[in-house]
Amino acid sequence: MKNRLRLAPSPTGLLHIGTARTALFNWLYAKKINGKFLLRIEDTDVSRSKPEYSKNIIEGLSWLGLNWDEDPIYQSERIGIHKVIIKKLLDDGVAYRCFMSEEESQQLREDQKKNGLPPKHDNRYRDLSKSEIESFINEGKSSVIRFRIEDNAQITWNDQIRGKIKWLGKDLGGDMVLSRRAYGDDIGSPLYNLAVVIDDNFMNITHVIRGEDHISNTAKQILIYKALRYEIPKFSHTPLILNSEGKKLSKRDSVTSIDEFRDMGYLPDALTNYMTLLGWSPKSGESEIQSLEKISKIFDLKDVNKAGAKFNWEKLNWINSQYIKNMNSNDLLNIFKILWEKKGWEIPSQQWGLNLTLLIQDSIIVLSDVINQSEPFFNLPEVDNKGLDFLKNNNVKSLLKYAIDLLSKKSQPINRNDAKEIIEEISLKYEIKKGILMKSLRIAFFGCLSGPDLIESWLLMSEKDEDMERIKRCLDII
Ligand code: GLU
C-alpha cells in the first residue's frame, strides 16, 4: 500500500508551534518514504472549533511551505458515518449506552478521592439488560456511548520513535466514551478517539506521527482498530516542546503561534529549519542549516529523541540571522521596502535601498530589526548623552568645521574616495587620531557611538544630502 501520512489539527486555536512541528515531521517523513502528506481538520467539537482557526492553520502551514497533497478533509462532514459505525459497535455489543448522570460521576470522583484512588470510571452501566436500557430511554434519560475496555487487555505496539510500548486495559481509565451525551436513542456527536480511527482508516493512513501526549489515546485507538477489524497504522510519538523551565510550551509562554513568529520577523525557511532541531539533529559533521528537501533525505524517525525538546530562542535567532545573511539582497530589499513603507519612510532610489540593505544585512537577526537599524538613515536621530560628552570632551568643533569646508568643495553626492580623503586631510591638519574623528562623525550621523560602517553610511547620507546638515547640527549643540 502507498504510504500516507496526515496532520489532524483541531481548529480550536491559532496554529501552534507544537502542531507545526508535528506537521513538519510528518511532511519530512512522507517525503523520505515517498508517501503523501494529507490534512484533516478535526472540527467536530462545535463549541470550540472556529472557521477562522481552520483558516489560520491552513495559511500558517502554507506560509511555512508545508504543503499537503489532496484536498483537506473536514471531519465534521463525516459525523453521519461515525454515527453509523458507533451503531454497529453497539449492535456488536462492544459498546454500550452508559446512563451515568453528572451527579453520579461527581460522587464517584469524590469517593475515589476520599479513598486516595486515582479517578477511573467504574463501568457501572456496562451490563444492563435490554429492558433496563429501554426503560431508561423511555424515561428520557441521557446517555453516552462507551466502549468496553477489559482490565486485563494488553495493548502493545512498536513505536517508531519509542520502540515497544505496552499498556494494560486497567490503566486506561475505564470504558472509553465514544460519543457525547444525547437523549433517547440518539447517538451524540462522536469523540476524538473514535472519529480519528474511522477517518485514518478511511484516508488509508499508514503512519501516524503525533505528540507524546497522545500515547494513551493510541492504546485506546488500537482497541477500536481491532474491534472494527481495520488495519493498524504505524505509530510514532514525538517529544513535547518544552519552555526554558522544562515545562510543556504553552500559550502562557508569550510567543507560541506561527503568526506571532512571522510577525516578529522570522523567515519561514529559518523557522522550519529550526523546528527540525526540536527533537531531531543531523549526524555529527553534518550542518544543522539545510533545506527541508535535503533534511527529508537524512531525517529518520528512529533518530528522533524521546526526551522533551527545549525551545531555544538563541538558536532560533542564530538560524534566522544565517538565513537573512544568505538571502539574495534584492529579495531582502523587497521585504524591507514593505516595512519601510509601513513607517512612511521613502528611499531616494532603488540602488540606495539596496546599498542600505547590503550595509545592514549581516547584522539583522529578525526582520523587524530593520526598523531600528535603518531609522537613522530616514530620521535625524537625537544625540545621546554619551555622544554629547564625547564631542564636548574632545574639542572637536574645529575638526567638524573643517569637515564642512572640505565637504562643500566636493561635488555631491560624495564617493568613497572623497570620504577617505576628507578623513585623511583632517587628521593630518589637526594631528589627531583618526578614531576621534571617526567617532565624532559617527555621532553626527547616528547620534550615538554605534552604527554600521561609517564610510558606507556617510555615502548613503550624502546621497540624501543630509551629511553636511548632520555635522552642522553637532556644531550647534557643542
Ligand atoms: N486533533 C488531534 C489534535 O489536534 C489530532 C491528534 C492526532 O494526530 O491523532 O491533537
CSV table of N, CA, C and O in Angstrom, one decimal, residues 2-64:
chain,number,residue,atom,x,y,z
A,2,LYS,N,0.4,2.3,-0.7
A,2,LYS,CA,1.2,3.5,-0.8
A,2,LYS,C,1.2,4.2,0.6
A,2,LYS,O,0.2,4.1,1.4
A,3,ASN,N,2.4,4.7,1.0
A,3,ASN,CA,2.5,5.4,2.3
A,3,ASN,C,1.7,6.7,2.3
A,3,ASN,O,1.8,7.5,1.4
A,4,ARG,N,0.9,6.8,3.4
A,4,ARG,CA,0.1,8.0,3.5
A,4,ARG,C,0.2,8.5,5.0
A,4,ARG,O,-0.1,7.7,5.9
A,5,LEU,N,0.5,9.8,5.1
A,5,LEU,CA,0.6,10.4,6.5
A,5,LEU,C,-0.3,11.6,6.5
A,5,LEU,O,-0.8,12.1,5.5
A,6,ARG,N,-0.6,12.0,7.7
A,6,ARG,CA,-1.5,13.1,7.8
A,6,ARG,C,-1.2,14.0,9.1
A,6,ARG,O,-0.6,13.6,10.0
A,7,LEU,N,-1.7,15.3,9.0
A,7,LEU,CA,-1.8,16.1,10.1
A,7,LEU,C,-3.3,16.3,10.4
A,7,LEU,O,-4.0,16.4,9.5
A,8,ALA,N,-3.6,16.1,11.7
A,8,ALA,CA,-5.1,16.2,12.0
A,8,ALA,C,-5.3,17.3,13.1
A,8,ALA,O,-5.8,16.9,14.2
A,9,PRO,N,-5.1,18.5,12.8
A,9,PRO,CA,-5.3,19.6,13.8
A,9,PRO,C,-6.7,19.8,14.2
A,9,PRO,O,-7.6,19.7,13.3
A,10,SER,N,-6.9,20.2,15.4
A,10,SER,CA,-8.3,20.7,15.8
A,10,SER,C,-8.3,22.2,15.7
A,10,SER,O,-7.4,22.8,16.3
A,11,PRO,N,-9.2,22.8,15.0
A,11,PRO,CA,-9.2,24.2,14.9
A,11,PRO,C,-9.8,24.9,16.1
A,11,PRO,O,-10.8,25.6,16.0
A,12,THR,N,-9.1,24.7,17.2
A,12,THR,CA,-9.6,25.4,18.4
A,12,THR,C,-8.7,26.5,18.9
A,12,THR,O,-8.8,27.0,20.0
A,13,GLY,N,-7.8,26.8,18.0
A,13,GLY,CA,-6.8,27.9,18.4
A,13,GLY,C,-6.0,28.2,17.1
A,13,GLY,O,-6.1,27.5,16.1
A,14,LEU,N,-5.1,29.2,17.3
A,14,LEU,CA,-4.2,29.5,16.2
A,14,LEU,C,-3.2,28.4,16.0
A,14,LEU,O,-2.9,27.7,16.9
A,15,LEU,N,-2.6,28.3,14.8
A,15,LEU,CA,-1.6,27.3,14.5
A,15,LEU,C,-0.4,27.4,15.5
A,15,LEU,O,0.3,28.4,15.5
A,16,HIS,N,-0.2,26.4,16.3
A,16,HIS,CA,0.7,26.4,17.4
A,16,HIS,C,2.0,25.8,16.9
A,16,HIS,O,2.0,24.9,16.1
A,17,ILE,N,3.1,26.2,17.5
A,17,ILE,CA,4.4,25.7,17.1
A,17,ILE,C,4.5,24.2,17.3
A,17,ILE,O,5.1,23.5,16.5
A,18,GLY,N,3.8,23.6,18.3
A,18,GLY,CA,3.8,22.2,18.5
A,18,GLY,C,3.2,21.5,17.3
A,18,GLY,O,3.7,20.5,16.8
A,19,THR,N,2.0,22.0,16.9
A,19,THR,CA,1.3,21.4,15.8
A,19,THR,C,2.1,21.6,14.5
A,19,THR,O,2.2,20.6,13.7
A,20,ALA,N,2.8,22.7,14.4
A,20,ALA,CA,3.6,23.0,13.2
A,20,ALA,C,4.8,22.0,13.1
A,20,ALA,O,5.1,21.4,12.1
A,21,ARG,N,5.4,21.7,14.3
A,21,ARG,CA,6.5,20.8,14.3
A,21,ARG,C,6.0,19.3,14.0
A,21,ARG,O,6.7,18.6,13.3
A,22,THR,N,4.8,19.0,14.5
A,22,THR,CA,4.2,17.7,14.1
A,22,THR,C,4.0,17.6,12.6
A,22,THR,O,4.3,16.6,12.0
A,23,ALA,N,3.5,18.7,12.1
A,23,ALA,CA,3.3,18.8,10.6
A,23,ALA,C,4.6,18.6,9.9
A,23,ALA,O,4.7,17.8,8.9
A,24,LEU,N,5.6,19.2,10.4
A,24,LEU,CA,6.9,19.2,9.7
A,24,LEU,C,7.5,17.7,9.8
A,24,LEU,O,8.0,17.3,8.7
A,25,PHE,N,7.4,17.1,10.9
A,25,PHE,CA,7.9,15.7,11.0
A,25,PHE,C,7.1,14.8,10.1
A,25,PHE,O,7.7,13.9,9.4
A,26,ASN,N,5.8,15.0,10.0
A,26,ASN,CA,5.0,14.2,9.0
A,26,ASN,C,5.5,14.5,7.6
A,26,ASN,O,5.6,13.6,6.8
A,27,TRP,N,5.6,15.7,7.3
A,27,TRP,CA,6.0,16.2,6.0
A,27,TRP,C,7.3,15.6,5.6
A,27,TRP,O,7.5,15.0,4.5
A,28,LEU,N,8.3,15.7,6.5
A,28,LEU,CA,9.7,15.2,6.2
A,28,LEU,C,9.6,13.7,6.0
A,28,LEU,O,10.3,13.2,5.0
A,29,TYR,N,8.9,13.0,6.9
A,29,TYR,CA,8.9,11.5,6.8
A,29,TYR,C,8.1,11.1,5.5
A,29,TYR,O,8.5,10.1,4.8
A,30,ALA,N,7.1,11.8,5.2
A,30,ALA,CA,6.3,11.4,4.0
A,30,ALA,C,7.2,11.6,2.8
A,30,ALA,O,7.3,10.7,1.9
A,31,LYS,N,8.0,12.7,2.7
A,31,LYS,CA,8.9,12.9,1.6
A,31,LYS,C,10.0,11.7,1.6
A,31,LYS,O,10.3,11.2,0.5
A,32,LYS,N,10.5,11.4,2.8
A,32,LYS,CA,11.5,10.4,2.8
A,32,LYS,C,11.1,9.0,2.3
A,32,LYS,O,11.8,8.4,1.6
A,33,ILE,N,9.8,8.7,2.7
A,33,ILE,CA,9.4,7.3,2.3
A,33,ILE,C,8.5,7.4,1.0
A,33,ILE,O,7.7,6.5,0.7
A,34,ASN,N,8.6,8.5,0.4
A,34,ASN,CA,7.9,8.7,-0.9
A,34,ASN,C,6.4,8.5,-0.8
A,34,ASN,O,5.7,7.9,-1.6
A,35,GLY,N,5.9,9.1,0.3
A,35,GLY,CA,4.5,8.9,0.6
A,35,GLY,C,3.7,10.3,0.4
A,35,GLY,O,4.3,11.2,-0.1
A,36,LYS,N,2.5,10.3,0.8
A,36,LYS,CA,1.7,11.5,0.7
A,36,LYS,C,1.5,12.1,2.1
A,36,LYS,O,1.4,11.3,3.0
A,37,PHE,N,1.4,13.4,2.1
A,37,PHE,CA,1.1,14.1,3.4
A,37,PHE,C,-0.2,14.8,3.2
A,37,PHE,O,-0.5,15.6,2.3
A,38,LEU,N,-1.2,14.4,4.1
A,38,LEU,CA,-2.6,14.8,4.0
A,38,LEU,C,-2.9,15.7,5.2
A,38,LEU,O,-2.3,15.7,6.2
A,39,LEU,N,-4.0,16.4,5.0
A,39,LEU,CA,-4.5,17.3,6.0
A,39,LEU,C,-6.0,17.0,6.4
A,39,LEU,O,-6.8,16.9,5.5
A,40,ARG,N,-6.2,16.8,7.6
A,40,ARG,CA,-7.6,16.6,8.1
A,40,ARG,C,-7.9,17.6,9.2
A,40,ARG,O,-7.2,17.6,10.2
A,41,ILE,N,-8.9,18.4,9.0
A,41,ILE,CA,-9.3,19.3,10.1
A,41,ILE,C,-10.3,18.7,11.0
A,41,ILE,O,-11.4,18.3,10.6
A,42,GLU,N,-9.9,18.5,12.3
A,42,GLU,CA,-10.8,17.8,13.2
A,42,GLU,C,-11.7,18.8,13.9
A,42,GLU,O,-11.4,19.2,15.1
A,43,ASP,N,-12.8,19.1,13.3
A,43,ASP,CA,-13.6,20.2,13.7
A,43,ASP,C,-15.0,19.7,14.3
A,43,ASP,O,-16.0,20.3,14.0
A,44,THR,N,-14.9,18.6,15.0
A,44,THR,CA,-16.2,18.1,15.5
A,44,THR,C,-16.7,18.7,16.8
A,44,THR,O,-17.8,18.6,17.2
A,45,ASP,N,-15.7,19.3,17.5
A,45,ASP,CA,-16.1,20.0,18.7
A,45,ASP,C,-16.7,21.3,18.4
A,45,ASP,O,-16.0,22.3,18.3
A,46,VAL,N,-18.0,21.4,18.2
A,46,VAL,CA,-18.7,22.6,17.7
A,46,VAL,C,-18.5,23.8,18.7
A,46,VAL,O,-18.4,24.9,18.2
A,47,SER,N,-18.4,23.5,20.0
A,47,SER,CA,-18.3,24.7,20.9
A,47,SER,C,-16.9,25.3,20.8
A,47,SER,O,-16.8,26.5,21.1
A,48,ARG,N,-15.9,24.6,20.4
A,48,ARG,CA,-14.5,25.1,20.5
A,48,ARG,C,-13.9,25.4,19.1
A,48,ARG,O,-13.0,26.2,18.9
A,49,SER,N,-14.5,24.7,18.1
A,49,SER,CA,-13.9,24.8,16.7
A,49,SER,C,-14.4,26.1,16.1
A,49,SER,O,-15.6,26.4,16.2
A,50,LYS,N,-13.5,26.8,15.4
A,50,LYS,CA,-13.9,28.0,14.7
A,50,LYS,C,-13.3,28.0,13.3
A,50,LYS,O,-12.2,27.7,13.1
A,51,PRO,N,-14.1,28.5,12.3
A,51,PRO,CA,-13.6,28.5,10.9
A,51,PRO,C,-12.4,29.4,10.8
A,51,PRO,O,-11.5,29.1,10.0
A,52,GLU,N,-12.3,30.5,11.6
A,52,GLU,CA,-11.1,31.3,11.5
A,52,GLU,C,-9.9,30.6,11.9
A,52,GLU,O,-8.8,30.9,11.4
A,53,TYR,N,-10.0,29.7,12.8
A,53,TYR,CA,-8.8,28.9,13.2
A,53,TYR,C,-8.4,27.9,12.1
A,53,TYR,O,-7.2,27.7,11.9
A,54,SER,N,-9.4,27.3,11.5
A,54,SER,CA,-9.1,26.4,10.3
A,54,SER,C,-8.3,27.2,9.3
A,54,SER,O,-7.3,26.8,8.7
A,55,LYS,N,-8.8,28.4,9.0
A,55,LYS,CA,-8.1,29.3,8.0
A,55,LYS,C,-6.7,29.6,8.5
A,55,LYS,O,-5.8,29.6,7.7
A,56,ASN,N,-6.6,29.9,9.7
A,56,ASN,CA,-5.3,30.3,10.3
A,56,ASN,C,-4.3,29.1,10.2
A,56,ASN,O,-3.1,29.3,9.8
A,57,ILE,N,-4.8,27.9,10.4
A,57,ILE,CA,-3.9,26.7,10.4
A,57,ILE,C,-3.5,26.5,8.9
A,57,ILE,O,-2.3,26.2,8.6
A,58,ILE,N,-4.5,26.6,8.0
A,58,ILE,CA,-4.2,26.4,6.6
A,58,ILE,C,-3.2,27.4,6.1
A,58,ILE,O,-2.2,27.1,5.4
A,59,GLU,N,-3.4,28.7,6.4
A,59,GLU,CA,-2.5,29.7,6.0
A,59,GLU,C,-1.1,29.6,6.6
A,59,GLU,O,-0.1,29.8,5.9
A,60,GLY,N,-1.1,29.2,7.9
A,60,GLY,CA,0.2,29.0,8.6
A,60,GLY,C,1.0,27.9,7.9
A,60,GLY,O,2.2,28.1,7.7
A,61,LEU,N,0.4,26.8,7.7
A,61,LEU,CA,1.1,25.7,7.1
A,61,LEU,C,1.6,26.0,5.7
A,61,LEU,O,2.8,25.7,5.3
A,62,SER,N,0.8,26.8,4.9
A,62,SER,CA,1.2,27.2,3.6
A,62,SER,C,2.4,28.2,3.7
A,62,SER,O,3.4,28.1,2.9
A,63,TRP,N,2.3,29.1,4.7
A,63,TRP,CA,3.4,30.1,4.8
A,63,TRP,C,4.7,29.3,5.2
A,63,TRP,O,5.8,29.7,4.7
A,64,LEU,N,4.6,28.3,6.0
A,64,LEU,CA,5.8,27.5,6.3
A,64,LEU,C,6.3,26.6,5.2
A,64,LEU,O,7.4,26.1,5.2
